[in-house]
mmCIF file of C-alpha atoms in Angstrom:
data_model
loop_
_atom_site.group_PDB
_atom_site.id
_atom_site.type_symbol
_atom_site.label_atom_id
_atom_site.label_comp_id
_atom_site.label_asym_id
_atom_site.label_seq_id
_atom_site.Cartn_x
_atom_site.Cartn_y
_atom_site.Cartn_z
ATOM 1 C CA MET A 1 -136.058 -8.335 -62.152
ATOM 2 C CA GLY A 2 -134.388 -11.145 -60.359
ATOM 3 C CA LYS A 3 -136.672 -10.382 -57.306
ATOM 4 C CA MET A 4 -139.644 -10.572 -59.430
ATOM 5 C CA LEU A 5 -138.551 -14.029 -61.143
ATOM 6 C CA ARG A 6 -137.852 -15.394 -57.659
ATOM 7 C CA VAL A 7 -141.235 -14.346 -56.349
ATOM 8 C CA ALA A 8 -142.862 -15.725 -59.478
ATOM 9 C CA GLY A 9 -140.892 -19.065 -59.190
ATOM 10 C CA THR A 10 -142.115 -19.333 -55.625
ATOM 11 C CA VAL A 11 -145.790 -18.554 -56.541
ATOM 12 C CA LEU A 12 -145.636 -20.946 -59.234
ATOM 13 C CA GLY A 13 -144.054 -23.587 -57.157
ATOM 14 C CA ALA A 14 -146.754 -23.280 -54.458
ATOM 15 C CA ILE A 15 -149.426 -23.668 -57.281
ATOM 16 C CA ALA A 16 -147.617 -26.744 -58.507
ATOM 17 C CA VAL A 17 -147.745 -28.280 -55.009
ATOM 18 C CA THR A 18 -151.220 -27.283 -54.431
ATOM 19 C CA LEU A 19 -152.332 -28.951 -57.734
ATOM 20 C CA VAL A 20 -150.452 -32.181 -56.761
ATOM 21 C CA VAL A 21 -151.994 -32.197 -53.310
ATOM 22 C CA VAL A 22 -155.501 -31.778 -54.801
ATOM 23 C CA ALA A 23 -155.005 -34.416 -57.348
ATOM 24 C CA ALA A 24 -153.827 -36.769 -54.798
ATOM 25 C CA LEU A 25 -156.943 -36.033 -52.663
ATOM 26 C CA VAL A 26 -159.005 -36.728 -55.742
ATOM 27 C CA TYR A 27 -157.241 -39.720 -56.747
ATOM 28 C CA PHE A 28 -157.461 -41.515 -53.454
ATOM 29 C CA LEU A 29 -160.480 -40.209 -51.675
ATOM 30 C CA VAL A 30 -162.911 -39.469 -54.773
ATOM 31 C CA LEU A 31 -162.211 -41.814 -57.312
ATOM 32 C CA GLN A 32 -163.646 -45.373 -56.926
ATOM 33 C CA TYR A 33 -163.763 -48.304 -59.207
ATOM 34 C CA PRO A 34 -167.161 -49.242 -60.549
ATOM 35 C CA GLU A 35 -169.087 -52.066 -59.216
ATOM 36 C CA LEU A 36 -168.576 -55.329 -60.849
ATOM 37 C CA GLY A 37 -171.526 -55.924 -63.415
ATOM 38 C CA ASP A 38 -172.717 -58.859 -65.633
ATOM 39 C CA ASP A 39 -170.364 -57.703 -68.542
ATOM 40 C CA PRO A 40 -166.976 -56.389 -67.265
ATOM 41 C CA GLU A 41 -164.598 -54.862 -69.779
ATOM 42 C CA THR A 42 -161.142 -56.420 -70.315
ATOM 43 C CA GLY A 43 -158.374 -54.792 -68.482
ATOM 44 C CA ARG A 44 -160.693 -52.698 -66.175
ATOM 45 C CA TRP A 45 -160.689 -52.615 -62.472
ATOM 46 C CA TYR A 46 -164.030 -53.196 -60.613
ATOM 47 C CA ARG A 47 -165.274 -53.208 -57.008
ATOM 48 C CA VAL A 48 -167.024 -56.347 -55.666
ATOM 49 C CA SER A 49 -169.265 -55.712 -52.765
ATOM 50 C CA ASP A 50 -171.890 -57.207 -50.842
ATOM 51 C CA PRO A 51 -174.085 -55.975 -47.795
ATOM 52 C CA GLU A 52 -172.930 -58.890 -45.714
ATOM 53 C CA MET A 53 -169.181 -58.158 -46.338
ATOM 54 C CA VAL A 54 -167.599 -56.070 -43.416
ATOM 55 C CA CYS A 55 -164.102 -54.883 -42.301
ATOM 56 C CA SER A 56 -163.121 -55.617 -38.709
ATOM 57 C CA ASP A 57 -164.366 -52.072 -37.496
ATOM 58 C CA GLY A 58 -167.896 -52.919 -39.169
ATOM 59 C CA SER A 59 -167.752 -50.740 -41.963
ATOM 60 C CA PRO A 60 -168.214 -52.074 -45.553
ATOM 61 C CA TYR A 61 -165.794 -54.321 -47.096
ATOM 62 C CA ARG A 62 -165.215 -54.611 -50.805
ATOM 63 C CA ALA A 63 -162.805 -56.741 -52.954
ATOM 64 C CA LEU A 64 -161.478 -55.758 -56.489
ATOM 65 C CA PHE A 65 -161.665 -57.615 -59.809
ATOM 66 C CA LYS A 66 -159.983 -57.374 -63.248
ATOM 67 C CA LYS A 67 -160.758 -59.287 -66.265
ATOM 68 C CA GLY A 68 -157.797 -60.309 -68.096
ATOM 69 C CA SER A 69 -157.313 -61.040 -71.865
ATOM 70 C CA GLY A 70 -155.461 -64.239 -71.052
ATOM 71 C CA GLU A 71 -156.357 -67.629 -69.614
ATOM 72 C CA GLY A 72 -154.621 -67.270 -66.235
ATOM 73 C CA VAL A 73 -156.314 -66.079 -63.071
ATOM 74 C CA LEU A 74 -154.635 -64.647 -59.930
ATOM 75 C CA VAL A 75 -156.287 -64.815 -56.591
ATOM 76 C CA TYR A 76 -154.359 -62.271 -54.616
ATOM 77 C CA PHE A 77 -154.384 -61.591 -50.723
ATOM 78 C CA ALA A 78 -153.059 -58.413 -49.224
ATOM 79 C CA GLY A 79 -151.467 -58.283 -45.865
ATOM 80 C CA GLY A 80 -151.397 -55.891 -42.813
ATOM 81 C CA GLY A 81 -150.940 -57.534 -39.346
ATOM 82 C CA VAL A 82 -152.827 -59.972 -37.398
ATOM 83 C CA SER A 83 -155.163 -59.943 -34.387
ATOM 84 C CA ILE A 84 -154.706 -62.781 -31.951
ATOM 85 C CA ASN A 85 -155.981 -61.589 -28.543
ATOM 86 C CA GLU A 86 -157.554 -58.589 -26.703
ATOM 87 C CA GLU A 87 -154.333 -56.628 -26.774
ATOM 88 C CA THR A 88 -153.900 -56.934 -30.682
ATOM 89 C CA ALA A 89 -157.627 -56.054 -31.047
ATOM 90 C CA ALA A 90 -157.419 -53.100 -29.160
ATOM 91 C CA GLY A 91 -154.175 -51.918 -30.526
ATOM 92 C CA ASP A 92 -152.615 -50.932 -33.968
ATOM 93 C CA PHE A 93 -151.545 -54.294 -34.752
ATOM 94 C CA TYR A 94 -153.475 -54.836 -38.054
ATOM 95 C CA ASN A 95 -155.689 -52.887 -40.605
ATOM 96 C CA LYS A 96 -159.038 -52.496 -39.026
ATOM 97 C CA SER A 97 -160.454 -50.975 -42.152
ATOM 98 C CA GLU A 98 -159.691 -50.621 -45.791
ATOM 99 C CA ILE A 99 -156.985 -47.886 -46.396
ATOM 100 C CA GLY A 100 -158.577 -45.102 -48.301
ATOM 101 C CA ILE A 101 -160.853 -45.563 -51.482
ATOM 102 C CA ASP A 102 -159.369 -48.279 -53.497
ATOM 103 C CA ALA A 103 -155.946 -47.286 -52.125
ATOM 104 C CA LEU A 104 -154.866 -50.946 -52.432
ATOM 105 C CA ALA A 105 -155.556 -51.371 -56.244
ATOM 106 C CA ASN A 106 -154.123 -47.735 -56.903
ATOM 107 C CA LEU A 107 -151.045 -48.323 -55.159
ATOM 108 C CA THR A 108 -150.087 -52.140 -55.382
ATOM 109 C CA MET A 109 -152.280 -53.199 -58.492
ATOM 110 C CA ASN A 110 -151.582 -50.309 -60.614
ATOM 111 C CA MET A 111 -148.088 -49.246 -59.635
ATOM 112 C CA GLY A 112 -146.039 -52.325 -59.719
ATOM 113 C CA GLY A 113 -145.902 -55.947 -58.495
ATOM 114 C CA ILE A 114 -147.111 -59.237 -59.893
ATOM 115 C CA ALA A 115 -150.951 -57.954 -60.150
ATOM 116 C CA SER A 116 -150.237 -54.931 -62.080
ATOM 117 C CA ALA A 117 -150.164 -54.303 -65.808
ATOM 118 C CA VAL A 118 -146.482 -52.995 -65.998
ATOM 119 C CA GLU A 119 -144.344 -53.791 -69.131
ATOM 120 C CA GLY A 120 -142.651 -57.268 -68.383
ATOM 121 C CA ASN A 121 -144.840 -58.775 -65.975
ATOM 122 C CA PRO A 122 -145.690 -62.181 -66.998
ATOM 123 C CA PHE A 123 -149.061 -61.899 -65.234
ATOM 124 C CA ALA A 124 -150.241 -58.523 -66.872
ATOM 125 C CA ASP A 125 -152.922 -60.013 -69.084
ATOM 126 C CA TRP A 126 -154.308 -62.322 -66.256
ATOM 127 C CA SER A 127 -157.628 -61.869 -64.602
ATOM 128 C CA VAL A 128 -157.133 -60.817 -60.852
ATOM 129 C CA ILE A 129 -159.301 -61.121 -57.849
ATOM 130 C CA ALA A 130 -157.805 -59.013 -55.253
ATOM 131 C CA PHE A 131 -158.553 -59.104 -51.554
ATOM 132 C CA PRO A 132 -157.629 -55.994 -49.496
ATOM 133 C CA TYR A 133 -156.784 -56.717 -45.695
ATOM 134 C CA ALA A 134 -159.233 -55.333 -43.036
ATOM 135 C CA THR A 135 -160.237 -58.144 -40.719
ATOM 136 C CA GLY A 136 -157.093 -59.071 -38.805
ATOM 137 C CA ASP A 137 -157.536 -62.880 -39.375
ATOM 138 C CA PHE A 138 -155.542 -63.889 -42.187
ATOM 139 C CA HIS A 139 -158.619 -63.722 -44.513
ATOM 140 C CA ALA A 140 -159.762 -66.750 -42.412
ATOM 141 C CA GLY A 141 -162.542 -65.820 -39.901
ATOM 142 C CA THR A 142 -166.183 -65.832 -39.472
ATOM 143 C CA GLY A 143 -166.706 -64.767 -35.979
ATOM 144 C CA ASP A 144 -167.189 -61.648 -33.963
ATOM 145 C CA PHE A 145 -164.701 -61.124 -31.194
ATOM 146 C CA PRO A 146 -165.567 -58.873 -28.250
ATOM 147 C CA TYR A 147 -162.943 -56.763 -26.575
ATOM 148 C CA THR A 148 -162.184 -53.678 -24.554
ATOM 149 C CA ASP A 149 -160.691 -50.872 -26.188
ATOM 150 C CA ALA A 150 -157.845 -48.444 -25.039
ATOM 151 C CA GLU A 151 -160.490 -46.052 -23.439
ATOM 152 C CA GLY A 152 -162.230 -48.966 -21.705
ATOM 153 C CA ARG A 153 -165.062 -49.267 -24.031
ATOM 154 C CA GLU A 154 -166.633 -52.579 -25.068
ATOM 155 C CA ARG A 155 -166.336 -53.130 -28.771
ATOM 156 C CA VAL A 156 -166.681 -56.068 -31.250
ATOM 157 C CA LEU A 157 -164.009 -56.791 -33.810
ATOM 158 C CA TYR A 158 -165.425 -58.484 -36.927
ATOM 159 C CA HIS A 159 -163.187 -61.280 -38.074
ATOM 160 C CA HIS A 160 -165.232 -62.036 -41.349
ATOM 161 C CA GLY A 161 -162.167 -62.408 -43.756
ATOM 162 C CA TYR A 162 -163.430 -66.039 -44.664
ATOM 163 C CA THR A 163 -167.022 -64.910 -44.940
ATOM 164 C CA ASN A 164 -165.851 -61.986 -47.193
ATOM 165 C CA PHE A 165 -163.512 -64.239 -49.234
ATOM 166 C CA ARG A 166 -166.385 -66.803 -50.083
ATOM 167 C CA LEU A 167 -168.876 -64.051 -50.948
ATOM 168 C CA VAL A 168 -166.400 -62.497 -53.594
ATOM 169 C CA MET A 169 -165.472 -65.654 -54.956
ATOM 170 C CA ASP A 170 -169.132 -66.878 -55.286
ATOM 171 C CA ARG A 171 -169.988 -63.563 -56.816
ATOM 172 C CA VAL A 172 -167.111 -63.709 -59.565
ATOM 173 C CA ALA A 173 -167.732 -67.427 -60.132
ATOM 174 C CA GLU A 174 -171.422 -66.907 -60.842
ATOM 175 C CA LEU A 175 -170.815 -64.261 -63.526
ATOM 176 C CA GLY A 176 -168.617 -66.790 -65.415
ATOM 177 C CA VAL A 177 -166.495 -63.832 -66.519
ATOM 178 C CA MET A 178 -163.179 -65.889 -66.262
ATOM 179 C CA GLY A 179 -164.026 -68.599 -68.720
ATOM 180 C CA ASP A 180 -162.058 -71.872 -68.265
ATOM 181 C CA ALA A 181 -158.878 -70.838 -66.457
ATOM 182 C CA ASP A 182 -155.904 -72.701 -67.760
ATOM 183 C CA ALA A 183 -153.674 -71.678 -64.907
ATOM 184 C CA VAL A 184 -154.383 -70.341 -61.431
ATOM 185 C CA VAL A 185 -152.206 -68.721 -58.915
ATOM 186 C CA VAL A 186 -153.124 -68.101 -55.413
ATOM 187 C CA ALA A 187 -150.748 -65.581 -53.899
ATOM 188 C CA GLY A 188 -150.466 -63.258 -50.864
ATOM 189 C CA TYR A 189 -148.094 -61.227 -48.963
ATOM 190 C CA SER A 190 -147.342 -61.004 -45.178
ATOM 191 C CA ALA A 191 -150.891 -61.615 -43.624
ATOM 192 C CA GLY A 192 -152.104 -62.335 -47.201
ATOM 193 C CA GLY A 193 -149.381 -65.098 -47.654
ATOM 194 C CA PHE A 194 -150.724 -66.691 -44.578
ATOM 195 C CA ALA A 195 -154.060 -66.455 -46.256
ATOM 196 C CA SER A 196 -152.726 -68.100 -49.454
ATOM 197 C CA ALA A 197 -151.575 -70.918 -47.487
ATOM 198 C CA LEU A 198 -155.029 -71.212 -45.397
ATOM 199 C CA LEU A 199 -157.226 -70.749 -48.521
ATOM 200 C CA ALA A 200 -155.479 -72.310 -51.509
ATOM 201 C CA ASP A 201 -157.293 -75.743 -51.194
ATOM 202 C CA ASP A 202 -160.694 -73.983 -51.222
ATOM 203 C CA VAL A 203 -159.674 -71.867 -54.220
ATOM 204 C CA PHE A 204 -158.429 -74.935 -56.201
ATOM 205 C CA GLY A 205 -161.149 -77.388 -54.920
ATOM 206 C CA ASP A 206 -164.196 -75.193 -55.041
ATOM 207 C CA TYR A 207 -163.669 -72.855 -57.776
ATOM 208 C CA PHE A 208 -160.914 -74.015 -60.286
ATOM 209 C CA PRO A 209 -160.708 -77.791 -59.922
ATOM 210 C CA ALA A 210 -160.123 -78.165 -63.838
ATOM 211 C CA ALA A 211 -157.334 -75.736 -64.277
ATOM 212 C CA GLU A 212 -154.080 -77.621 -65.644
ATOM 213 C CA SER A 213 -151.685 -75.386 -63.652
ATOM 214 C CA LYS A 214 -152.245 -74.683 -60.074
ATOM 215 C CA THR A 215 -149.894 -72.723 -57.890
ATOM 216 C CA VAL A 216 -149.714 -71.047 -54.279
ATOM 217 C CA LEU A 217 -147.184 -68.508 -53.466
ATOM 218 C CA VAL A 218 -146.683 -67.599 -49.843
ATOM 219 C CA ASP A 219 -144.516 -64.274 -49.552
ATOM 220 C CA SER A 220 -142.794 -63.455 -46.334
ATOM 221 C CA SER A 221 -145.005 -65.460 -43.994
ATOM 222 C CA LEU A 222 -143.508 -67.346 -41.445
ATOM 223 C CA LEU A 223 -144.323 -66.886 -37.606
ATOM 224 C CA VAL A 224 -144.078 -69.686 -35.115
ATOM 225 C CA TYR A 225 -146.813 -69.502 -32.185
ATOM 226 C CA ASP A 226 -147.997 -72.571 -30.110
ATOM 227 C CA ASP A 227 -151.519 -71.219 -29.991
ATOM 228 C CA TRP A 228 -152.271 -70.838 -33.654
ATOM 229 C CA ARG A 229 -155.171 -73.436 -33.461
ATOM 230 C CA VAL A 230 -156.598 -71.589 -30.430
ATOM 231 C CA VAL A 231 -156.606 -68.488 -32.335
ATOM 232 C CA ALA A 232 -158.164 -69.718 -35.190
ATOM 233 C CA GLU A 233 -160.876 -71.460 -33.474
ATOM 234 C CA ASN A 234 -161.458 -68.894 -30.583
ATOM 235 C CA VAL A 235 -160.507 -65.615 -31.744
ATOM 236 C CA TRP A 236 -161.114 -65.763 -35.559
ATOM 237 C CA GLU A 237 -163.731 -68.514 -35.451
ATOM 238 C CA ALA A 238 -162.191 -70.103 -38.633
ATOM 239 C CA PRO A 239 -163.910 -72.801 -40.343
ATOM 240 C CA GLY A 240 -163.404 -76.259 -39.030
ATOM 241 C CA HIS A 241 -161.711 -77.592 -42.255
ATOM 242 C CA ILE A 242 -159.173 -74.713 -41.817
ATOM 243 C CA ALA A 243 -158.636 -74.846 -38.086
ATOM 244 C CA GLU A 244 -158.337 -78.763 -37.892
ATOM 245 C CA ARG A 245 -155.010 -78.498 -39.849
ATOM 246 C CA LEU A 246 -153.120 -76.608 -37.344
ATOM 247 C CA ALA A 247 -151.259 -79.060 -35.417
ATOM 248 C CA SER A 248 -148.100 -77.351 -34.672
ATOM 249 C CA ASP A 249 -146.630 -73.875 -33.961
ATOM 250 C CA ASP A 250 -146.151 -73.180 -37.723
ATOM 251 C CA ILE A 251 -149.401 -72.091 -39.303
ATOM 252 C CA THR A 252 -148.205 -71.804 -42.918
ATOM 253 C CA LEU A 253 -146.146 -75.285 -42.724
ATOM 254 C CA ASP A 254 -149.190 -76.891 -41.484
ATOM 255 C CA CYS A 255 -151.507 -75.715 -44.356
ATOM 256 C CA LEU A 256 -148.885 -76.271 -47.109
ATOM 257 C CA VAL A 257 -148.472 -79.931 -45.894
ATOM 258 C CA ALA A 258 -152.251 -80.400 -45.756
ATOM 259 C CA LEU A 259 -152.229 -78.948 -49.225
ATOM 260 C CA ARG A 260 -149.556 -81.237 -50.566
ATOM 261 C CA GLU A 261 -151.357 -84.424 -48.927
ATOM 262 C CA THR A 262 -154.921 -83.363 -50.543
ATOM 263 C CA ARG A 263 -153.621 -82.066 -54.070
ATOM 264 C CA GLY A 264 -150.322 -84.072 -54.408
ATOM 265 C CA ASP A 265 -148.167 -83.112 -57.496
ATOM 266 C CA THR A 266 -151.134 -81.227 -58.936
ATOM 267 C CA VAL A 267 -149.958 -77.985 -57.278
ATOM 268 C CA ASN A 268 -146.949 -75.922 -57.201
ATOM 269 C CA ILE A 269 -146.057 -74.943 -53.662
ATOM 270 C CA LEU A 270 -143.800 -71.814 -53.641
ATOM 271 C CA PHE A 271 -142.456 -69.833 -50.575
ATOM 272 C CA ASP A 272 -140.231 -66.725 -50.459
ATOM 273 C CA CYS A 273 -138.886 -64.610 -47.483
ATOM 274 C CA SER A 274 -135.894 -62.580 -47.168
ATOM 275 C CA THR A 275 -133.191 -63.562 -44.792
ATOM 276 C CA ARG A 276 -133.633 -60.920 -41.993
ATOM 277 C CA ASP A 277 -137.243 -59.768 -42.499
ATOM 278 C CA GLY A 278 -137.603 -56.653 -40.320
ATOM 279 C CA ASP A 279 -141.390 -56.909 -39.802
ATOM 280 C CA LEU A 280 -141.543 -60.546 -39.343
ATOM 281 C CA ALA A 281 -138.547 -60.574 -36.764
ATOM 282 C CA LYS A 282 -140.736 -57.790 -34.915
ATOM 283 C CA VAL A 283 -144.115 -59.746 -34.800
ATOM 284 C CA GLN A 284 -142.153 -62.824 -33.701
ATOM 285 C CA ASN A 285 -140.453 -60.902 -31.048
ATOM 286 C CA TYR A 286 -144.021 -59.995 -29.684
ATOM 287 C CA LEU A 287 -145.168 -63.550 -29.945
ATOM 288 C CA ASP A 288 -142.080 -64.996 -27.958
ATOM 289 C CA ASP A 289 -141.923 -62.099 -25.253
ATOM 290 C CA GLY A 290 -144.886 -59.775 -25.664
ATOM 291 C CA VAL A 291 -142.662 -56.848 -27.110
ATOM 292 C CA MET A 292 -143.575 -55.263 -30.562
ATOM 293 C CA ASP A 293 -140.144 -54.165 -31.398
ATOM 294 C CA VAL A 294 -136.960 -55.266 -33.298
ATOM 295 C CA ASP A 295 -133.384 -54.793 -33.393
ATOM 296 C CA GLU A 296 -130.379 -56.951 -34.998
ATOM 297 C CA THR A 297 -130.747 -59.456 -32.186
ATOM 298 C CA GLN A 298 -134.260 -60.313 -33.183
ATOM 299 C CA ALA A 299 -133.229 -60.265 -36.986
ATOM 300 C CA ASP A 300 -130.467 -62.872 -36.009
ATOM 301 C CA GLU A 301 -133.024 -65.058 -34.334
ATOM 302 C CA PHE A 302 -135.320 -64.810 -37.139
ATOM 303 C CA GLU A 303 -132.754 -65.629 -39.635
ATOM 304 C CA GLN A 304 -131.977 -68.855 -37.507
ATOM 305 C CA LEU A 305 -135.563 -69.685 -37.424
ATOM 306 C CA LEU A 306 -135.764 -69.314 -41.207
ATOM 307 C CA ALA A 307 -132.776 -71.381 -41.886
ATOM 308 C CA GLU A 308 -134.294 -74.106 -39.246
ATOM 309 C CA ARG A 309 -137.707 -74.351 -40.970
ATOM 310 C CA ILE A 310 -136.963 -74.218 -44.560
ATOM 311 C CA PRO A 311 -135.813 -77.986 -44.770
ATOM 312 C CA ALA A 312 -139.215 -78.924 -43.475
ATOM 313 C CA TYR A 313 -140.776 -76.609 -46.152
ATOM 314 C CA ARG A 314 -138.876 -78.260 -48.901
ATOM 315 C CA GLU A 315 -139.306 -81.850 -47.576
ATOM 316 C CA ARG A 316 -142.637 -82.153 -45.856
ATOM 317 C CA ALA A 317 -144.682 -79.640 -48.109
ATOM 318 C CA GLY A 318 -142.712 -80.056 -51.358
ATOM 319 C CA ALA A 319 -142.275 -76.505 -51.763
ATOM 320 C CA ASN A 320 -139.587 -74.763 -53.885
ATOM 321 C CA VAL A 321 -138.214 -71.403 -52.132
ATOM 322 C CA PHE A 322 -136.534 -68.190 -52.989
ATOM 323 C CA ILE A 323 -134.602 -66.658 -50.165
ATOM 324 C CA TRP A 324 -133.449 -63.196 -50.954
ATOM 325 C CA ASP A 325 -131.241 -60.312 -49.668
ATOM 326 C CA GLY A 326 -129.846 -57.034 -50.537
ATOM 327 C CA LEU A 327 -133.002 -55.024 -49.942
ATOM 328 C CA PRO A 328 -132.942 -53.000 -46.545
ATOM 329 C CA TRP A 329 -135.700 -52.815 -44.279
ATOM 330 C CA TYR A 330 -137.472 -49.478 -45.272
ATOM 331 C CA ASP A 331 -134.726 -46.737 -44.316
ATOM 332 C CA ASP A 332 -133.368 -48.530 -41.318
ATOM 333 C CA PRO A 333 -129.661 -48.406 -41.316
ATOM 334 C CA SER A 334 -129.274 -51.694 -39.397
ATOM 335 C CA ASP A 335 -128.790 -54.966 -40.555
ATOM 336 C CA LEU A 336 -132.654 -55.961 -41.406
ATOM 337 C CA THR A 337 -134.033 -56.758 -44.895
ATOM 338 C CA GLN A 338 -137.259 -55.953 -46.696
ATOM 339 C CA HIS A 339 -140.682 -57.446 -45.776
ATOM 340 C CA THR A 340 -142.632 -58.892 -48.564
ATOM 341 C CA ILE A 341 -141.849 -58.314 -52.254
ATOM 342 C CA ILE A 342 -144.664 -59.316 -54.548
ATOM 343 C CA ALA A 343 -146.701 -56.195 -54.420
ATOM 344 C CA THR A 344 -143.722 -54.061 -55.234
ATOM 345 C CA PRO A 345 -141.752 -53.268 -58.407
ATOM 346 C CA THR A 346 -138.751 -55.023 -56.573
ATOM 347 C CA CYS A 347 -140.265 -58.310 -57.553
ATOM 348 C CA PHE A 348 -138.940 -57.927 -61.224
ATOM 349 C CA LEU A 349 -135.266 -57.282 -59.731
ATOM 350 C CA PRO A 350 -132.613 -59.823 -60.302
ATOM 351 C CA LEU A 351 -132.080 -61.051 -56.793
ATOM 352 C CA GLY A 352 -131.016 -64.721 -57.404
ATOM 353 C CA ALA A 353 -127.294 -65.670 -57.983
ATOM 354 C CA ASN A 354 -128.014 -66.275 -61.941
ATOM 355 C CA GLY A 355 -130.396 -63.130 -62.237
ATOM 356 C CA GLU A 356 -133.640 -64.755 -61.317
ATOM 357 C CA SER A 357 -136.549 -62.477 -60.166
ATOM 358 C CA ILE A 358 -139.391 -63.472 -57.767
ATOM 359 C CA ALA A 359 -141.704 -62.629 -60.825
ATOM 360 C CA GLN A 360 -139.833 -64.869 -63.195
ATOM 361 C CA TRP A 361 -139.482 -67.753 -60.606
ATOM 362 C CA LEU A 362 -143.043 -67.709 -60.207
ATOM 363 C CA ALA A 363 -143.897 -67.680 -63.928
ATOM 364 C CA ASP A 364 -141.428 -70.633 -64.592
ATOM 365 C CA ALA A 365 -143.232 -72.565 -61.722
ATOM 366 C CA VAL A 366 -146.725 -71.780 -63.397
ATOM 367 C CA ALA A 367 -145.163 -73.158 -66.593
ATOM 368 C CA GLY A 368 -143.950 -76.380 -64.916
ATOM 369 C CA ASN A 369 -140.162 -75.466 -64.002
ATOM 370 C CA ALA A 370 -140.030 -75.037 -60.465
ATOM 371 C CA TYR A 371 -136.759 -74.518 -58.768
ATOM 372 C CA ASP A 372 -135.139 -73.187 -55.434
ATOM 373 C CA VAL A 373 -133.140 -69.809 -55.422
ATOM 374 C CA GLY A 374 -130.934 -68.541 -52.763
ATOM 375 C CA LEU A 375 -130.524 -71.516 -50.429
ATOM 376 C CA GLU A 376 -126.859 -70.577 -50.021
ATOM 377 C CA LEU A 377 -128.040 -67.237 -48.452
ATOM 378 C CA LEU A 378 -128.975 -69.207 -45.207
ATOM 379 C CA GLU A 379 -125.574 -70.511 -44.840
ATOM 380 C CA GLN A 380 -123.853 -67.382 -44.634
ATOM 381 C CA PRO A 381 -123.581 -65.600 -41.380
ATOM 382 C CA GLU A 382 -122.672 -62.185 -42.940
ATOM 383 C CA ARG A 383 -125.220 -59.962 -44.425
ATOM 384 C CA VAL A 384 -124.528 -57.051 -46.760
ATOM 385 C CA VAL A 385 -127.573 -54.802 -47.219
ATOM 386 C CA SER A 386 -127.213 -52.037 -49.671
#
């Protein structure tokens, strides 16, 4: 009898695993959100597509839209690496196509983060325009970049992030499905954080000029590089009004300073980052030395860079910052910290000394109460990552 039970248990376990795998395949590879029409339902996700929208590999691109029941709008940019030259174009340095069928929405929209409808999210009832990342250009390009791939074949990388962005925004705007937005947040993580800095002025000026509350949130997007303007002009072919802002080695700071100069105190500028961001330290190492790798030495250097740059973000751009710690970089045992936070449930964790979460910090800023969190972490040489 015991043997029969064990066999039965094994069979049932195998069946359960098979069902889970099949369900996962159906969920990620078959189910698709419907195309956005003239009368979208409140609380439902839709695809936004256009024949002119493409990913960097030439495959069709589509964004995502959810009509909310509130008067707020979240314009949300996903991340996923960057293309700055032929080497990065040919390699695995960024997302070249959208990951699965609506995987961005399934994972980061519905399973946690500020764009999700999870209980306790201050933005759960907001309308959301979400931009998956698949163009390698911080969502800011309009050009075709020729390169030679690893097998020696001539290819073209379509840096059409800005083209896609405008087509999506125009489509949603022409439907008038969001009404008169009272509050607008432009937010993004990693490459999408750079996008939120690069494109916030377009969003506020061209699509929501009358919004009473305007906020931009840059999540984990600090990389210094002397040739950002060269990349923007010659690799991405970003529009002139964007490329001309890039005057230094800090693309994010340049854009946020320009935004402050243009919009003044009508916009809340927020910047967050972990102290020893493993992914940013890795990419910074590539920009500095051509090596896409990271160890605690590179983390030390990134931490020092962050401490050096934050005063300019606060003083020149008028940004409020949230510096956080205590979350490890994936499962790495070394002293590196998590990269990005707003797309995950960790954005609701009480990471501040007084129990502040990133989500609550953002909600407070939208409501007119902007403040800094975690500045003391940049003054402490020792890190404890649990």
